[in-house]
Amino acid sequence: QVPAHWEKHWEGPDQPTTWLRGLVRRYHALKTWVQRLQNNKLLSSELDLSELFHPETFLNALRQLSSRKLKVSMDNLKLASSFNGASFQSPYIVKIKGMYLQGSGFESGRLVSGNRDDQAEILPLPVCHVAWIRSDSGDSGPTSGEVDTPVYHNFEREKLLCRFTIPCSGNSSQFVISGIGITLTAE
């Protein structure tokens, strides 16, 4: 069991050896993040949020930056996502790589229904463009052709990170019933 004082810093896996491997992996990845930041290339790079100890902090910092640049309160922003390239009115658009989908098939930036075996699989997703945009910039939430999809830290789905609105083919309720979810890791 991972000691409680370790978990105060990062809620990782329960097994100490797996926890330590994750710590070392994130340590090395963060060195790369720092280099990109120092070269002013962090936000133009494809980012893997599973490399962070607290990806929610990164998304919140992006929200704060967007709020300042757009001159609106953070409460007047919503998270927008697209797997078909970015067409957002936002000063900061981040490309997120390395995510996985469970509970649906995925083609051309859309959720597609598949057979039951496909839904149990974990499918790697293409790069997703994410940005904080004004809440009043068009849509008010998912339409009948879109699914409000939860994004979790890991495959166990214990901790929700955020939600993406993703286009779908067919009835959106079938994807909710299938238990659709996105994770930052396949573990």
Short mmCIF file of C-alpha atoms in Angstrom, two decimals:
data_model
loop_
_atom_site.label_atom_id
_atom_site.label_comp_id
_atom_site.label_asym_id
_atom_site.label_seq_id
_atom_site.Cartn_x
_atom_site.Cartn_y
_atom_site.Cartn_z
CA GLN A 1 0.00 0.00 0.00
CA VAL A 2 1.24 3.51 -0.87
CA PRO A 3 1.97 5.56 2.28
CA ALA A 4 -0.61 8.26 2.99
CA HIS A 5 2.00 11.04 3.01
CA TRP A 6 2.96 10.08 -0.57
CA GLU A 7 -0.66 10.21 -1.71
CA LYS A 8 -1.01 13.76 -0.36
CA HIS A 9 1.23 14.85 -3.23
CA TRP A 10 -0.21 12.65 -5.97
CA GLU A 11 -3.11 10.18 -5.95
CA GLY A 12 -1.52 7.58 -8.16
CA PRO A 13 -1.72 3.78 -8.26
CA ASP A 14 -2.16 1.81 -5.03
CA GLN A 15 0.94 -0.39 -5.49
CA PRO A 16 4.15 1.34 -4.32
CA THR A 17 6.30 0.07 -7.23
CA THR A 18 3.72 1.22 -9.81
CA TRP A 19 3.37 4.52 -7.97
CA LEU A 20 7.16 5.03 -8.06
CA ARG A 21 7.32 4.17 -11.78
CA GLY A 22 4.62 6.77 -12.40
CA LEU A 23 6.52 9.31 -10.34
CA VAL A 24 9.73 8.77 -12.33
CA ARG A 25 7.85 8.90 -15.66
CA ARG A 26 6.21 12.20 -14.71
CA TYR A 27 9.50 13.63 -13.42
CA HIS A 28 11.21 13.00 -16.77
CA ALA A 29 8.20 14.25 -18.73
CA LEU A 30 8.05 17.46 -16.68
CA LYS A 31 11.65 18.21 -17.63
CA THR A 32 10.47 18.21 -21.26
CA TRP A 33 7.49 20.43 -20.37
CA VAL A 34 9.86 22.93 -18.71
CA GLN A 35 12.13 22.98 -21.78
CA ARG A 36 9.14 23.66 -24.04
CA LEU A 37 7.97 26.39 -21.70
CA GLN A 38 11.40 28.04 -21.65
CA ASN A 39 11.44 27.94 -25.48
CA ASN A 40 7.89 29.39 -25.67
CA LYS A 41 6.69 26.20 -27.40
CA LEU A 42 4.58 24.59 -24.68
CA LEU A 43 1.14 25.54 -25.98
CA SER A 44 2.10 24.90 -29.62
CA SER A 45 3.23 21.33 -28.79
CA GLU A 46 1.04 18.26 -28.56
CA LEU A 47 0.64 17.66 -24.84
CA ASP A 48 0.00 14.44 -22.94
CA LEU A 49 -1.91 15.38 -19.78
CA SER A 50 -1.16 11.98 -18.21
CA GLU A 51 2.40 13.28 -17.77
CA LEU A 52 1.18 15.72 -15.13
CA PHE A 53 0.58 15.01 -11.48
CA HIS A 54 -2.49 17.28 -11.51
CA PRO A 55 -3.81 17.84 -15.06
CA GLU A 56 -6.80 19.75 -13.64
CA THR A 57 -4.35 22.44 -12.48
CA PHE A 58 -3.06 22.83 -16.04
CA LEU A 59 -6.60 23.15 -17.42
CA ASN A 60 -7.46 25.70 -14.74
CA ALA A 61 -4.32 27.74 -15.53
CA LEU A 62 -5.31 27.69 -19.19
CA ARG A 63 -8.76 28.89 -18.13
CA GLN A 64 -7.23 31.76 -16.15
CA LEU A 65 -5.01 32.81 -19.07
CA SER A 66 -7.96 32.70 -21.46
CA SER A 67 -10.09 34.69 -19.03
CA ARG A 68 -7.50 37.46 -18.82
CA LYS A 69 -6.90 37.56 -22.57
CA LEU A 70 -10.62 37.56 -23.44
CA LYS A 71 -11.36 40.03 -20.60
CA VAL A 72 -14.23 37.95 -19.18
CA SER A 73 -14.67 36.24 -15.84
CA MET A 74 -13.68 32.59 -15.58
CA ASP A 75 -17.33 31.77 -14.84
CA ASN A 76 -18.20 32.99 -18.34
CA LEU A 77 -15.96 30.43 -20.05
CA LYS A 78 -16.67 26.87 -21.12
CA LEU A 79 -14.34 24.14 -22.30
CA ALA A 80 -14.58 23.38 -26.02
CA SER A 81 -13.04 20.37 -27.76
CA SER A 82 -12.62 19.12 -31.31
CA PHE A 83 -10.98 16.09 -32.88
CA ASN A 84 -11.23 17.71 -36.34
CA GLY A 85 -8.92 20.66 -35.83
CA ALA A 86 -9.57 23.87 -33.96
CA SER A 87 -12.10 26.45 -35.06
CA PHE A 88 -12.47 28.17 -31.70
CA GLN A 89 -12.49 31.85 -30.89
CA SER A 90 -9.88 31.54 -28.17
CA PRO A 91 -6.40 32.94 -27.63
CA TYR A 92 -5.07 29.62 -26.33
CA ILE A 93 -5.79 26.34 -28.08
CA VAL A 94 -4.05 23.25 -26.73
CA LYS A 95 -3.50 19.98 -28.60
CA ILE A 96 -3.93 16.99 -26.31
CA LYS A 97 -2.55 13.60 -27.32
CA GLY A 98 -2.51 10.15 -25.77
CA MET A 99 -6.14 9.83 -24.71
CA TYR A 100 -8.27 6.68 -24.94
CA LEU A 101 -11.96 6.02 -25.55
CA GLN A 102 -14.12 3.27 -24.11
CA GLY A 103 -17.77 2.49 -24.84
CA SER A 104 -17.91 3.47 -28.50
CA GLY A 105 -16.24 3.37 -31.84
CA PHE A 106 -14.62 6.51 -33.26
CA GLU A 107 -14.26 7.63 -36.88
CA SER A 108 -13.50 11.00 -38.48
CA GLY A 109 -13.87 12.95 -35.25
CA ARG A 110 -17.23 11.36 -34.37
CA LEU A 111 -18.46 8.72 -32.01
CA VAL A 112 -19.92 5.78 -33.91
CA SER A 113 -21.86 2.84 -32.61
CA GLY A 114 -20.19 -0.51 -32.99
CA ASN A 115 -20.79 -4.01 -31.81
CA ARG A 116 -20.65 -4.83 -28.09
CA ASP A 117 -17.09 -6.16 -28.38
CA ASP A 118 -15.86 -2.83 -29.77
CA GLN A 119 -17.42 -1.00 -26.84
CA ALA A 120 -15.39 -2.99 -24.33
CA GLU A 121 -12.14 -2.13 -26.06
CA ILE A 122 -9.99 0.84 -25.30
CA LEU A 123 -9.40 2.81 -28.47
CA PRO A 124 -6.59 5.34 -28.85
CA LEU A 125 -7.93 8.74 -29.88
CA PRO A 126 -6.37 11.22 -32.30
CA VAL A 127 -5.13 14.58 -31.08
CA CYS A 128 -7.88 16.71 -29.55
CA HIS A 129 -7.90 20.51 -29.75
CA VAL A 130 -9.11 22.06 -26.51
CA ALA A 131 -9.77 25.68 -25.59
CA TRP A 132 -11.69 27.78 -23.12
CA ILE A 133 -14.22 29.89 -25.03
CA ARG A 134 -16.88 32.39 -24.03
CA SER A 135 -20.03 30.72 -22.70
CA ASP A 136 -22.13 32.96 -24.93
CA SER A 137 -20.28 31.96 -28.12
CA GLY A 138 -22.96 29.93 -29.84
CA ASP A 139 -24.04 26.62 -28.42
CA SER A 140 -25.47 26.10 -24.97
CA GLY A 141 -24.44 22.47 -24.62
CA PRO A 142 -24.68 19.16 -26.39
CA THR A 143 -27.30 18.84 -29.12
CA SER A 144 -29.03 15.62 -30.14
CA GLY A 145 -26.08 14.87 -32.44
CA GLU A 146 -23.49 15.32 -29.68
CA VAL A 147 -22.53 13.50 -26.50
CA ASP A 148 -21.37 15.11 -23.25
CA THR A 149 -18.42 12.77 -22.67
CA PRO A 150 -16.61 12.49 -19.32
CA VAL A 151 -12.80 12.61 -19.33
CA TYR A 152 -11.19 10.70 -16.47
CA HIS A 153 -7.64 10.62 -15.14
CA ASN A 154 -7.33 6.86 -15.59
CA PHE A 155 -9.09 3.69 -16.69
CA GLU A 156 -10.58 3.10 -13.23
CA ARG A 157 -12.65 6.28 -13.74
CA GLU A 158 -12.30 7.28 -10.12
CA LYS A 159 -11.51 10.93 -10.76
CA LEU A 160 -13.28 13.10 -13.34
CA LEU A 161 -11.06 15.66 -15.08
CA CYS A 162 -13.52 17.44 -17.37
CA ARG A 163 -16.13 16.84 -20.07
CA PHE A 164 -15.85 17.05 -23.86
CA THR A 165 -18.80 17.54 -26.19
CA ILE A 166 -18.22 15.14 -29.08
CA PRO A 167 -20.29 14.76 -32.27
CA CYS A 168 -21.90 11.37 -32.77
CA SER A 169 -23.68 9.39 -35.42
CA GLY A 170 -27.10 8.21 -34.35
CA ASN A 171 -28.92 8.78 -31.11
CA SER A 172 -26.73 10.33 -28.42
CA SER A 173 -28.49 8.42 -25.60
CA GLN A 174 -27.10 5.09 -26.89
CA PHE A 175 -23.58 6.33 -26.17
CA VAL A 176 -24.48 7.41 -22.65
CA ILE A 177 -26.07 4.02 -21.98
CA SER A 178 -22.96 2.24 -23.26
CA GLY A 179 -20.91 3.94 -20.56
CA ILE A 180 -18.77 6.05 -22.85
CA GLY A 181 -15.71 7.66 -21.33
CA ILE A 182 -12.32 9.07 -22.20
CA THR A 183 -9.22 8.41 -20.10
CA LEU A 184 -5.77 9.99 -20.11
CA THR A 185 -4.17 6.54 -19.86
CA ALA A 186 -5.06 3.02 -20.92
CA GLU A 187 -4.09 1.72 -17.48
#
